[in-house]
mmCIF file of C-alpha atoms (C1' of nucleotides) in Angstrom:
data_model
loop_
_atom_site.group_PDB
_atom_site.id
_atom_site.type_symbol
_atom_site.label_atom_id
_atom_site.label_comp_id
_atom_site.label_asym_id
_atom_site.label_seq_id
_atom_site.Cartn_x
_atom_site.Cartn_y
_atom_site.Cartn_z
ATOM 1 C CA UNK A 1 -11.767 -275.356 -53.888
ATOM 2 C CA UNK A 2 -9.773 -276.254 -57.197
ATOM 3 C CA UNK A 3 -6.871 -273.772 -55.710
ATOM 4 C CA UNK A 4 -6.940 -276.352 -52.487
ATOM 5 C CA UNK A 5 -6.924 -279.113 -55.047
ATOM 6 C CA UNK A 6 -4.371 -278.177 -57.018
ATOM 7 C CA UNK A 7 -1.820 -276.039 -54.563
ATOM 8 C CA UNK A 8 -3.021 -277.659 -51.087
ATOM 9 C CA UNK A 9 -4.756 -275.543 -48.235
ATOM 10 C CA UNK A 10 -1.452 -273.051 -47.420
ATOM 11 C CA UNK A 11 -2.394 -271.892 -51.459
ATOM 12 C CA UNK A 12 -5.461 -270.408 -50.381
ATOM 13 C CA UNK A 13 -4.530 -267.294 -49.325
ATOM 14 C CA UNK A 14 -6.761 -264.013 -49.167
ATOM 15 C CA UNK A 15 -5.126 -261.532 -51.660
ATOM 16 C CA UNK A 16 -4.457 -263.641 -54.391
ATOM 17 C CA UNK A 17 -7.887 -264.656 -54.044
ATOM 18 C CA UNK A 18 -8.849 -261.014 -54.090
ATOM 19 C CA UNK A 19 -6.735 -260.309 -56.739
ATOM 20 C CA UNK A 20 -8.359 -263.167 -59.009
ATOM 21 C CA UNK A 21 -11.623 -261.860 -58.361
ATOM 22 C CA UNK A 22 -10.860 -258.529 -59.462
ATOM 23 C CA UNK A 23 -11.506 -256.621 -55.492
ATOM 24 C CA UNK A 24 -9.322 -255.537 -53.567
ATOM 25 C CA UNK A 25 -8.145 -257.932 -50.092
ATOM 26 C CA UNK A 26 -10.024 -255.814 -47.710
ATOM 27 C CA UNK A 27 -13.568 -256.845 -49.062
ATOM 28 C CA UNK A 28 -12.621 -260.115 -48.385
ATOM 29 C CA UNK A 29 -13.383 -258.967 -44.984
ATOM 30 C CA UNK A 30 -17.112 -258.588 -45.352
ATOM 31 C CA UNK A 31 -17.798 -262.000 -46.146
ATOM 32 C CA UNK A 32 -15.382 -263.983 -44.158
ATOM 33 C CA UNK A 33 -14.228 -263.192 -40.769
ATOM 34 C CA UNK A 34 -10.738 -264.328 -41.527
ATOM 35 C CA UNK A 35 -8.221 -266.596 -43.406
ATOM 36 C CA UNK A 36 -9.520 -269.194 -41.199
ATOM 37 C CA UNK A 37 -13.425 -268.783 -41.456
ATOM 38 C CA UNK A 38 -12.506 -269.260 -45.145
ATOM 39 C CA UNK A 39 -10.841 -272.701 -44.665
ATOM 40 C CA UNK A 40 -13.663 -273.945 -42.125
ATOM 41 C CA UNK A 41 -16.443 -272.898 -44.979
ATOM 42 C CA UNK A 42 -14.128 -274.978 -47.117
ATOM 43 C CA UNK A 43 -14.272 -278.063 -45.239
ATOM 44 C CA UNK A 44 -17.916 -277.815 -44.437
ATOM 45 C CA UNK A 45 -18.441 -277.765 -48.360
ATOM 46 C CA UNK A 46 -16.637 -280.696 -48.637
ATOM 47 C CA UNK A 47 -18.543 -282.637 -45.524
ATOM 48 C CA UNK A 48 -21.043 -282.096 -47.562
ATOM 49 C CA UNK A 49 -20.613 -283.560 -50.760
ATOM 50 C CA UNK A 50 -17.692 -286.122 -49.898
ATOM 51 C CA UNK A 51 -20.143 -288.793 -48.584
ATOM 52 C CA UNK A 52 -22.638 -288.267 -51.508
ATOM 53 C CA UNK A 53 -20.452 -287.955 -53.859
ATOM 54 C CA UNK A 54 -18.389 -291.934 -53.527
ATOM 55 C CA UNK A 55 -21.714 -293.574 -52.599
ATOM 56 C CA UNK A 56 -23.525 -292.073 -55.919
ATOM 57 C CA UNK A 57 -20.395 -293.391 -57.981
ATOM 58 C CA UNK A 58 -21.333 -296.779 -56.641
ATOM 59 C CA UNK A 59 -24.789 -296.618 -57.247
ATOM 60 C CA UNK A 60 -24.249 -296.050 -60.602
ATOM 61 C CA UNK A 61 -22.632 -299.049 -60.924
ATOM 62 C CA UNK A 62 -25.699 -301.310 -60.677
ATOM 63 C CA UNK A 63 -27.569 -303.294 -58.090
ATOM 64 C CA UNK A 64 -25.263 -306.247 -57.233
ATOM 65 C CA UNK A 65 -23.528 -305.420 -54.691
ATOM 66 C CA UNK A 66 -19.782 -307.040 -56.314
ATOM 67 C CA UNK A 67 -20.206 -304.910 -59.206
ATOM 68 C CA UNK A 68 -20.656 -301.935 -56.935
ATOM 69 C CA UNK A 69 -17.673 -302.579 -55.016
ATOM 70 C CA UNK A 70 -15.691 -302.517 -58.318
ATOM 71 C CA UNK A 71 -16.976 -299.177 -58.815
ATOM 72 C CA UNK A 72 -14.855 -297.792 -55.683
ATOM 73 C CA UNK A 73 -11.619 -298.534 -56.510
ATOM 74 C CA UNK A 74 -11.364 -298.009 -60.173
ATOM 75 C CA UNK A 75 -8.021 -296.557 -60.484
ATOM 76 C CA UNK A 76 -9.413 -293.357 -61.840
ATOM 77 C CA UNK A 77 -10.231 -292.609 -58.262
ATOM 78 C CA UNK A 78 -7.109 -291.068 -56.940
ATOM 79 C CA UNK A 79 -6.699 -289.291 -60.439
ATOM 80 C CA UNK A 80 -9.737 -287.255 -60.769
ATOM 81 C CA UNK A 81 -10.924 -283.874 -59.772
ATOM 82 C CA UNK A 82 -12.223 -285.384 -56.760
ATOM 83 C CA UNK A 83 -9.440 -287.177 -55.951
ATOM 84 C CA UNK A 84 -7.416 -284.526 -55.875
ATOM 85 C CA UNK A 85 -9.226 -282.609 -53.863
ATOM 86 C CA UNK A 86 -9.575 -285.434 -51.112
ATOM 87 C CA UNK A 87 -5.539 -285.602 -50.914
ATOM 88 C CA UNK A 88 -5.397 -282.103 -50.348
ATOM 89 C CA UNK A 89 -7.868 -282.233 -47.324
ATOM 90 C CA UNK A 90 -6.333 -285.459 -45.764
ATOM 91 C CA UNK A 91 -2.803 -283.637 -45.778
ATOM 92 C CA UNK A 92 -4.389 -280.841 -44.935
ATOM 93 C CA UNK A 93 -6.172 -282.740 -41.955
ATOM 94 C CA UNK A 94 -2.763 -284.168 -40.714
ATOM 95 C CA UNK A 95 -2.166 -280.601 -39.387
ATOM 96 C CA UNK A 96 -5.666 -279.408 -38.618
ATOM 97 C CA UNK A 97 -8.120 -280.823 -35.762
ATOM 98 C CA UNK A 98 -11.032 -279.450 -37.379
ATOM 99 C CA UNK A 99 -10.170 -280.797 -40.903
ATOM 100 C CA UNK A 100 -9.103 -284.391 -39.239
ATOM 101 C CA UNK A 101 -12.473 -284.405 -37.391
ATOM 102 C CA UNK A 102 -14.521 -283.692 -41.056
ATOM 103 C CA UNK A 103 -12.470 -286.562 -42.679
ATOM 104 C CA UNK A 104 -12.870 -289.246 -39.853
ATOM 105 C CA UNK A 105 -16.753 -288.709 -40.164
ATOM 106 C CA UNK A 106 -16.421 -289.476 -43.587
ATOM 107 C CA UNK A 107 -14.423 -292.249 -43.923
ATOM 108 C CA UNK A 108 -16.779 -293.732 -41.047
ATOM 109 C CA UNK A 109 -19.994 -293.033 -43.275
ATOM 110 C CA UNK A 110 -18.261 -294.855 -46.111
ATOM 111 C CA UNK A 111 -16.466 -297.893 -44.202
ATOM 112 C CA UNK A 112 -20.360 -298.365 -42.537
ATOM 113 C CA UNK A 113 -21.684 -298.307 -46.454
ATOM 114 C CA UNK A 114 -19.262 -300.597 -47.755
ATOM 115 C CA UNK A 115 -19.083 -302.672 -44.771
ATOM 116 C CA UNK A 116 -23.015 -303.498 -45.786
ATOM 117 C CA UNK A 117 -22.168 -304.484 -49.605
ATOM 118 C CA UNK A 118 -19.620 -307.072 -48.254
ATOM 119 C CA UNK A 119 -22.201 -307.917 -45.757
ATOM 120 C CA UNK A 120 -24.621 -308.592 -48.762
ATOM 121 C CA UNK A 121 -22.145 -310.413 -50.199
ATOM 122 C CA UNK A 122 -22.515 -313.219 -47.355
ATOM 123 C CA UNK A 123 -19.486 -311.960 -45.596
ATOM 124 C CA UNK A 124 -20.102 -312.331 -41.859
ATOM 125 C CA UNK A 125 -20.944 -308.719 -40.123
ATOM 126 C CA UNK A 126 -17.184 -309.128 -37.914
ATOM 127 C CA UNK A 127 -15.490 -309.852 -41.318
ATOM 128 C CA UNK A 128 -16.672 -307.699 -42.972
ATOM 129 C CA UNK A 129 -15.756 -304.988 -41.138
ATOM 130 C CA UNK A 130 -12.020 -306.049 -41.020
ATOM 131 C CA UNK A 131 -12.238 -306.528 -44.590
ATOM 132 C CA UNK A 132 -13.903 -303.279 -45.631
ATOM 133 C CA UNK A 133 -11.121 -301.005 -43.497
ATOM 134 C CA UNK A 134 -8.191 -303.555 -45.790
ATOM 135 C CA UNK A 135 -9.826 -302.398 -48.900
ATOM 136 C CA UNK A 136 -10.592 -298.477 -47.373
ATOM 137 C CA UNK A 137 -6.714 -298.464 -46.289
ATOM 138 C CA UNK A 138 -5.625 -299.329 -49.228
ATOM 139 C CA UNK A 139 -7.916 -296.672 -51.225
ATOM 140 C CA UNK A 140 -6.401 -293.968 -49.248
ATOM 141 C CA UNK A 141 -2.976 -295.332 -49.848
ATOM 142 C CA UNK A 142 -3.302 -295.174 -53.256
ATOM 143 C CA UNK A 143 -4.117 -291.649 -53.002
ATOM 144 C CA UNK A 144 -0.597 -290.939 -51.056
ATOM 145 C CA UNK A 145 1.683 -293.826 -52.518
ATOM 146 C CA UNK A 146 4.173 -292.603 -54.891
ATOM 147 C CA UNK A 147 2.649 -292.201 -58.640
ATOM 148 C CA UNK A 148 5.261 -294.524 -59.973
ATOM 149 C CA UNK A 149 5.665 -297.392 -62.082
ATOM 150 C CA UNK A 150 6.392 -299.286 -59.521
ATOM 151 C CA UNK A 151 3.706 -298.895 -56.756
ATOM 152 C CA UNK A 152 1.253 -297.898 -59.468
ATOM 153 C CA UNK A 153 -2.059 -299.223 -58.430
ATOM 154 C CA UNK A 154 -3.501 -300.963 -61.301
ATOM 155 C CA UNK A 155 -5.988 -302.798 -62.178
ATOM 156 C CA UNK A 156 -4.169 -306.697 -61.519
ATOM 157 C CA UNK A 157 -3.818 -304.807 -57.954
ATOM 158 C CA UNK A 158 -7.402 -304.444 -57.283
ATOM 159 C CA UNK A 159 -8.213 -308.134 -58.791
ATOM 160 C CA UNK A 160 -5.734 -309.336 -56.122
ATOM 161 C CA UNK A 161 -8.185 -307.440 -53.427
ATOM 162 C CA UNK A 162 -11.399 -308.361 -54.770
ATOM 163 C CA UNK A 163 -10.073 -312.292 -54.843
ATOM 164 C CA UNK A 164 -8.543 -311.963 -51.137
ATOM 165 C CA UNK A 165 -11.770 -309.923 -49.697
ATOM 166 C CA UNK A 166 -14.603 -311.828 -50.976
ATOM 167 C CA UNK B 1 13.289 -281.799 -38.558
ATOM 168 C CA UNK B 2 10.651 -282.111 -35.958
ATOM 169 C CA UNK B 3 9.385 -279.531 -36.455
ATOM 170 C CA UNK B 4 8.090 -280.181 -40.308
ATOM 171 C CA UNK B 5 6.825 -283.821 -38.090
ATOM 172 C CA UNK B 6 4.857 -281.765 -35.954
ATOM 173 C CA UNK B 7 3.553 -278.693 -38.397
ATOM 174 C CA UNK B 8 4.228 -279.848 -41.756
ATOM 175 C CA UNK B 9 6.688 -278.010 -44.248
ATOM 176 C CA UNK B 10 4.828 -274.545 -44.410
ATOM 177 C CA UNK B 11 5.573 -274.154 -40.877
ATOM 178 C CA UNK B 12 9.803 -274.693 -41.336
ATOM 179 C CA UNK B 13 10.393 -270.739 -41.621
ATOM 180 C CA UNK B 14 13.498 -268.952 -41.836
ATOM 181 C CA UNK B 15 12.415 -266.264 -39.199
ATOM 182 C CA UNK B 16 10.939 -268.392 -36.653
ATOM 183 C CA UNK B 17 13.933 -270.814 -37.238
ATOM 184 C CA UNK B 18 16.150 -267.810 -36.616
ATOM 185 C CA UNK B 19 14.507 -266.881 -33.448
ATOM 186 C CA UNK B 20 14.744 -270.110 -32.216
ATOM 187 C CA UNK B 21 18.057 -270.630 -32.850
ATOM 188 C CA UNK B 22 18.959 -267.045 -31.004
ATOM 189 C CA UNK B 23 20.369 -265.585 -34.372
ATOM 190 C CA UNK B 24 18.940 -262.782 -36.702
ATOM 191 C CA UNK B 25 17.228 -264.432 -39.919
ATOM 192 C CA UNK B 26 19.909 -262.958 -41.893
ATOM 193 C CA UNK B 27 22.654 -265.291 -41.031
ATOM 194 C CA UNK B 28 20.322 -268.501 -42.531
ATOM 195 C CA UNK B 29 21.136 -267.194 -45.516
ATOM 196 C CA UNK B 30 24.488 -267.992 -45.517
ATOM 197 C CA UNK B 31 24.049 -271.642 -44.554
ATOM 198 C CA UNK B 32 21.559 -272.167 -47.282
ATOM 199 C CA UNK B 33 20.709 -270.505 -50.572
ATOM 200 C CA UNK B 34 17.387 -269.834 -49.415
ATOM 201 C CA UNK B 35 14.064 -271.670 -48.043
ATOM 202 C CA UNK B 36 13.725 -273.352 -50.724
ATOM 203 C CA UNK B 37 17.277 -275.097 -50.141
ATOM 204 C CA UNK B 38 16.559 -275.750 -46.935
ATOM 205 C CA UNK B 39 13.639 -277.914 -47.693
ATOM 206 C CA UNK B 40 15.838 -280.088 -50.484
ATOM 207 C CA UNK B 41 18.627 -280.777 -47.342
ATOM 208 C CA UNK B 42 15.638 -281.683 -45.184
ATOM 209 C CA UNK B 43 13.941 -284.704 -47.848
ATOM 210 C CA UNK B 44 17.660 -285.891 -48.822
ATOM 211 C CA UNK B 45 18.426 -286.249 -44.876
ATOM 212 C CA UNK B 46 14.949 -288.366 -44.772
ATOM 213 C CA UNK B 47 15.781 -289.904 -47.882
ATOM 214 C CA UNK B 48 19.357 -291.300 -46.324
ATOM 215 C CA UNK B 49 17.071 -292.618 -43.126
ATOM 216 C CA UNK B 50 13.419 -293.625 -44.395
ATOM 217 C CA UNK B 51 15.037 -296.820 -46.028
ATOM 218 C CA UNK B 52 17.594 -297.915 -43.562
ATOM 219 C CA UNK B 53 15.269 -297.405 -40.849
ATOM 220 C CA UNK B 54 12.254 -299.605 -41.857
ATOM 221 C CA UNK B 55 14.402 -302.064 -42.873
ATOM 222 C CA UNK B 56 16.408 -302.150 -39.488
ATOM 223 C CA UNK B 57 13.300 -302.558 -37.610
ATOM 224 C CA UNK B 58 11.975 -305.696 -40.252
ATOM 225 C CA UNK B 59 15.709 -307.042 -39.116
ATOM 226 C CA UNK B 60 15.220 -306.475 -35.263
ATOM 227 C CA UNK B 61 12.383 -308.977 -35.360
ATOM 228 C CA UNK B 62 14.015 -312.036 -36.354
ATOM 229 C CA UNK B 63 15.438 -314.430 -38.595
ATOM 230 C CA UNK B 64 11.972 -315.633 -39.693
ATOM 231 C CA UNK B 65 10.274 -313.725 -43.102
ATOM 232 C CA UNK B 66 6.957 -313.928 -41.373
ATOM 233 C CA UNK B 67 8.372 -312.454 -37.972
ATOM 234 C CA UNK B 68 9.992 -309.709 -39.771
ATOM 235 C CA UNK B 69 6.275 -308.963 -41.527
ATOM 236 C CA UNK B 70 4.760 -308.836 -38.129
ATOM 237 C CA UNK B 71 6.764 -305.687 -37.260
ATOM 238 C CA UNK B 72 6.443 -304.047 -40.414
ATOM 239 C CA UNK B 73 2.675 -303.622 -39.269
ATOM 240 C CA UNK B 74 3.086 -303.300 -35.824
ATOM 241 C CA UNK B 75 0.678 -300.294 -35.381
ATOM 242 C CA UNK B 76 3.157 -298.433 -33.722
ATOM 243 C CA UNK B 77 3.884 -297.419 -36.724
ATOM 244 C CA UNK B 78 2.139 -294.247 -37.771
ATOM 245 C CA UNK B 79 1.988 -292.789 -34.515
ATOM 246 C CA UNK B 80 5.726 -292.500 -33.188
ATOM 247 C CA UNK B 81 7.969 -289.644 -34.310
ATOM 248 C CA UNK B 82 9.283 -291.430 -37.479
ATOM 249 C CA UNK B 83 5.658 -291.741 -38.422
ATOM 250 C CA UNK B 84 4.721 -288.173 -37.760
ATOM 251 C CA UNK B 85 8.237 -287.416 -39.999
ATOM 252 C CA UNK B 86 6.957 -289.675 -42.541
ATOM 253 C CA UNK B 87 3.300 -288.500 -42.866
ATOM 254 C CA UNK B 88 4.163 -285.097 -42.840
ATOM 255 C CA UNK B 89 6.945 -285.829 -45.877
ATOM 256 C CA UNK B 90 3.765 -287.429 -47.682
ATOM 257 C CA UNK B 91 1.977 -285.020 -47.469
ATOM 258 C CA UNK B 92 4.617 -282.691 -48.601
ATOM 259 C CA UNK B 93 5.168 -284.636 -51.676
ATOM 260 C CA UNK B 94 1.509 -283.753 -52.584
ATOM 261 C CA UNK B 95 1.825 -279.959 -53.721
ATOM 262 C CA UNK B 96 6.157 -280.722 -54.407
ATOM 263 C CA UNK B 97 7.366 -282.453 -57.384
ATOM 264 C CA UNK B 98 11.266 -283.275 -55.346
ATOM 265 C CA UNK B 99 9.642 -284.790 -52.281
ATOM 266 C CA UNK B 100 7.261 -286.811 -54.646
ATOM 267 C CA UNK B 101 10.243 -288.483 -56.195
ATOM 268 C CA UNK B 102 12.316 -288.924 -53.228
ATOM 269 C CA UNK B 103 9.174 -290.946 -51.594
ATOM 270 C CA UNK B 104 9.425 -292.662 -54.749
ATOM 271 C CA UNK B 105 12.502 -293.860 -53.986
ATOM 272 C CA UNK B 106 11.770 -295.354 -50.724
ATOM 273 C CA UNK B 107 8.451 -296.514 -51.437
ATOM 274 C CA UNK B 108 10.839 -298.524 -54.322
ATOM 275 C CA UNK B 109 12.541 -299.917 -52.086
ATOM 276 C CA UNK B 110 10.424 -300.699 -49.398
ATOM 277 C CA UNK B 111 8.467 -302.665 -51.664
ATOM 278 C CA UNK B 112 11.382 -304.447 -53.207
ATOM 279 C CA UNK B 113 12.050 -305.443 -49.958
ATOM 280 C CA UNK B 114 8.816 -306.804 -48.625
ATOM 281 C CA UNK B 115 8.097 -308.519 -51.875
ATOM 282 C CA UNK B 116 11.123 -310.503 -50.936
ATOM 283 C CA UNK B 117 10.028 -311.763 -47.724
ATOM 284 C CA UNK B 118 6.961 -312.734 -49.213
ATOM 285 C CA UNK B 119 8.773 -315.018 -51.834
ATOM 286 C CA UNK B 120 10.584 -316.355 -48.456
ATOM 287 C CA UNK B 121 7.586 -317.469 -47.154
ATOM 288 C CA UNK B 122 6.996 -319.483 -50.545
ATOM 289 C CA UNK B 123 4.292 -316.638 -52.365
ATOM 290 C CA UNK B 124 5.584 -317.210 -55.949
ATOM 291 C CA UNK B 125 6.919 -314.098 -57.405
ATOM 292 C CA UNK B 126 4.071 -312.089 -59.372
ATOM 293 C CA UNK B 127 2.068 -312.987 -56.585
ATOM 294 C CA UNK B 128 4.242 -311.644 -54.158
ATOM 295 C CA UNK B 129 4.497 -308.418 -55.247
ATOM 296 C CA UNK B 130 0.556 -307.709 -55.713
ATOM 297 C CA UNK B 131 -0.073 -308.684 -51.931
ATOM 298 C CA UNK B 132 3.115 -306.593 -50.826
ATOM 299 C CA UNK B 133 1.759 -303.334 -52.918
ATOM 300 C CA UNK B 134 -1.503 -304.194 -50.950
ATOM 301 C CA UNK B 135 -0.122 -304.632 -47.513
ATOM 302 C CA UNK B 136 1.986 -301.637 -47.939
ATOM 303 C CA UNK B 137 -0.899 -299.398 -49.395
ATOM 304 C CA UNK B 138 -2.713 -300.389 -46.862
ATOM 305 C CA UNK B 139 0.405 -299.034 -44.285
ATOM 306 C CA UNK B 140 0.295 -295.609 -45.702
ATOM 307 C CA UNK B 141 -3.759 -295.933 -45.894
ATOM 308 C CA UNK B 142 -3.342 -296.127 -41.911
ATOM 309 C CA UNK B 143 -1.092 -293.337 -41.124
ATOM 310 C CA UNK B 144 -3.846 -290.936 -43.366
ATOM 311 C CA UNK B 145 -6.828 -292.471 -42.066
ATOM 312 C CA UNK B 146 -8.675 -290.958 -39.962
ATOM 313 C CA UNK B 147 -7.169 -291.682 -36.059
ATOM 314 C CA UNK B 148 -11.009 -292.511 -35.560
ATOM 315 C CA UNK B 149 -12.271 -295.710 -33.193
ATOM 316 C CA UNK B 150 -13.928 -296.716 -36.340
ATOM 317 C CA UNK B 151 -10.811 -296.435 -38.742
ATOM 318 C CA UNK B 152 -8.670 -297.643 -35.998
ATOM 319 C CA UNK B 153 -5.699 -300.005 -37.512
ATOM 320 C CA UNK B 154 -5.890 -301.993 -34.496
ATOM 321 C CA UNK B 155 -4.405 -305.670 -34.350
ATOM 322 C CA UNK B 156 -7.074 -307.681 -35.451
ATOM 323 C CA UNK B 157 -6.748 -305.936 -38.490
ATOM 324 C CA UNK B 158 -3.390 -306.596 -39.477
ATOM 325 C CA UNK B 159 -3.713 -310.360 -38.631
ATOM 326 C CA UNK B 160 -6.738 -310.013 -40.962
ATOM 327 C CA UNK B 161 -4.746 -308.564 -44.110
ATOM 328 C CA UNK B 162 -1.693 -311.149 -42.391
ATOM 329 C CA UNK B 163 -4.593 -314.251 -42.840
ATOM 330 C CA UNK B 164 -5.768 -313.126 -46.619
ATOM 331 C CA UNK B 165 -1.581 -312.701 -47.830
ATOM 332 C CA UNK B 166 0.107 -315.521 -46.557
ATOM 333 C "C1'" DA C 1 33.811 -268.006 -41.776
ATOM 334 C "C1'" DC C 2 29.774 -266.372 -39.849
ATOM 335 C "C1'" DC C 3 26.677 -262.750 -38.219
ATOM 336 C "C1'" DT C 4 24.111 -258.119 -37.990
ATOM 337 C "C1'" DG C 5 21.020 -254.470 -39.515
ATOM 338 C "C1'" DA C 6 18.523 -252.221 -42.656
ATOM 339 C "C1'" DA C 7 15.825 -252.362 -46.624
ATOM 340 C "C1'" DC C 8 12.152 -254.100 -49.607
ATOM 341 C "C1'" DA C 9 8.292 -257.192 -51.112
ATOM 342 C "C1'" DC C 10 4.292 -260.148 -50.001
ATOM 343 C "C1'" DC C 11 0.333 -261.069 -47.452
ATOM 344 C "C1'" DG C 12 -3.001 -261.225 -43.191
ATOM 345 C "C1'" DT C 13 -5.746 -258.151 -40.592
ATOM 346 C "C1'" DT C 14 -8.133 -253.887 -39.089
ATOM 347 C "C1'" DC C 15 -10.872 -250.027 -39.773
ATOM 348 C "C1'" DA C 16 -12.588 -245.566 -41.152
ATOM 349 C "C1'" DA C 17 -14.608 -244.001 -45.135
ATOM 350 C "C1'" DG C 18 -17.073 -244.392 -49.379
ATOM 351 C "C1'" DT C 19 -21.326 -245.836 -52.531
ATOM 352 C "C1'" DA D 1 -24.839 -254.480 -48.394
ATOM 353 C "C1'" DC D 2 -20.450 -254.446 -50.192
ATOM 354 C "C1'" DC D 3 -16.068 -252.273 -51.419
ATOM 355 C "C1'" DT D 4 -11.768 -249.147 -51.102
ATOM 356 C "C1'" DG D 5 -7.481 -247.371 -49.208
ATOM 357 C "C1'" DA D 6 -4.361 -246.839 -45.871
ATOM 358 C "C1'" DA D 7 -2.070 -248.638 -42.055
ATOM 359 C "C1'" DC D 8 0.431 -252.152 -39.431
ATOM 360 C "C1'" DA D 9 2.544 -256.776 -38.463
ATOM 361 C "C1'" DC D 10 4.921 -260.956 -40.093
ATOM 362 C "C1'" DC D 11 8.216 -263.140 -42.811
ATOM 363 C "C1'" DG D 12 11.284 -264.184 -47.172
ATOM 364 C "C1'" DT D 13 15.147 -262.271 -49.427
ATOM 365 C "C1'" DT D 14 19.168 -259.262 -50.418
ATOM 366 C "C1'" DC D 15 23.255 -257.045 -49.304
ATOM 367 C "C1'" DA D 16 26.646 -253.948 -47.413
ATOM 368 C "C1'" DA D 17 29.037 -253.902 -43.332
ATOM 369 C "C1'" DG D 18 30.985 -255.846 -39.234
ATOM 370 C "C1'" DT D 19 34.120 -259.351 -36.430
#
DNA sequence: ACCTGAACACCGTTCAAGT
DNA sequence: ACCTGAACACCGTTCAAGT
């Protein structure tokens, strides 16, 4: 997983896997049918925790639901570990059915969650749904957008879309 | 070219290319230094079009800054071939520091652009550019989003984010 | 100026054989 | 139950040789 993070999915390749883990590329044969079986155990790893993982990072940012919201698009997001890894899978998912079916399950899970927050904000249900993709949109184009000065998305940025959205 | 749109950069081969083009793989290597080179012609030939083009289309729609906005979002967008091109450079620049700063460059720009029509339509200037960076992260949010129901970037949407920046 | 053909390295895949 | 070793195919790269 941190070699799809860091090198995207075309990195994760059977013998220098084999190689890091001291066995030779054959064995790799016992455990996964192929290269591919690999990459599907990959993305069902990440269905797994992907959901969890941005709703628990919201949770942890107290009950109002405003403060939570704040929580999901500090600027950190696109930065960290997880962020990284997320990147990898969406570009990844641009040329892979299976992948692109994982991620829109996801991102539906997360728009319904934070569709519900704006909701309990006294946004009305139609609104909020329009509003919710805005802010989701934008996430994910942080996560792609060029890591310049320029388009850097900082923290006046997400002000702007907290004062539009609510 | 469209083949990178349709398969992403790890599937522009020399071999394949070869075939294709009814030569031996051999004789690539005397139009370019190697794969690697062939990739670097491939982003600067995006990099002379990816500007010009967007900006031709905002032109196409009008005299008006707010007409001209309207097409920039037209959710066209991501799906046609310049959006395939376009997705598949992003997620290029991902695992590649030289496509990274070329998509710099345009998303530069783009933004320089946009943030211009905005001031046209009487958005003083700081202002201007926080709701462009949000429209257009919003943009390249669509073309990675999932091509879901939910997710869809369908028109209410736009006029939505259209509503909250103007 | 452009192409071929052969060679070599890297990696995915298979499979018989080992422990 | 898991691993090795050898074999084969695919493709990137080099280069001497051809036209």
């Amino acid at each position: 997983m941190s070699l799809l993070a860091r090198e995207g999915i075309d990195a994760v390749r059977v013998e220098p896997l084999a190689e890091r883990l001291g066995v030779t590329k054959g064995s790799f044969y016992w455990h996964f049918k192929d290269r591919a079986a690999l990459h599907a155990a990959m993305l069902e790893a990440w269905r797994g925790v992907a959901t969890y993982e941005i709703i628990a990072r919201l949770e942890a940012g107290g009950p109002s639901a405003e403060e939570r919201l704040r929580r999901l698009i500090e600027p950190t997001a696109s930065r960290g570990k997880a962020g990284r890894l997320e990147t990898a899978i969406r570009s990844w998912a641009h040329n892979d059915a299976a992948a692109a079916k994982v991620v829109a399950g996801i991102d539906e899970e997360r728009i319904a969650y934070v569709a519900q927050l704006l909701r309990e904000m006294g946004i009305d249900p139609e609104t909020a749904l329009l509003r919710t993709k805005i802010l989701y949109l934008a996430l994910i184009g942080s996560f792609f957008a060029a890591q310049s000065d320029q388009l850097q998305a900082g923290p006046e940025l997400w002000k702007e879309i907290m004062r539009l959205i609510k």
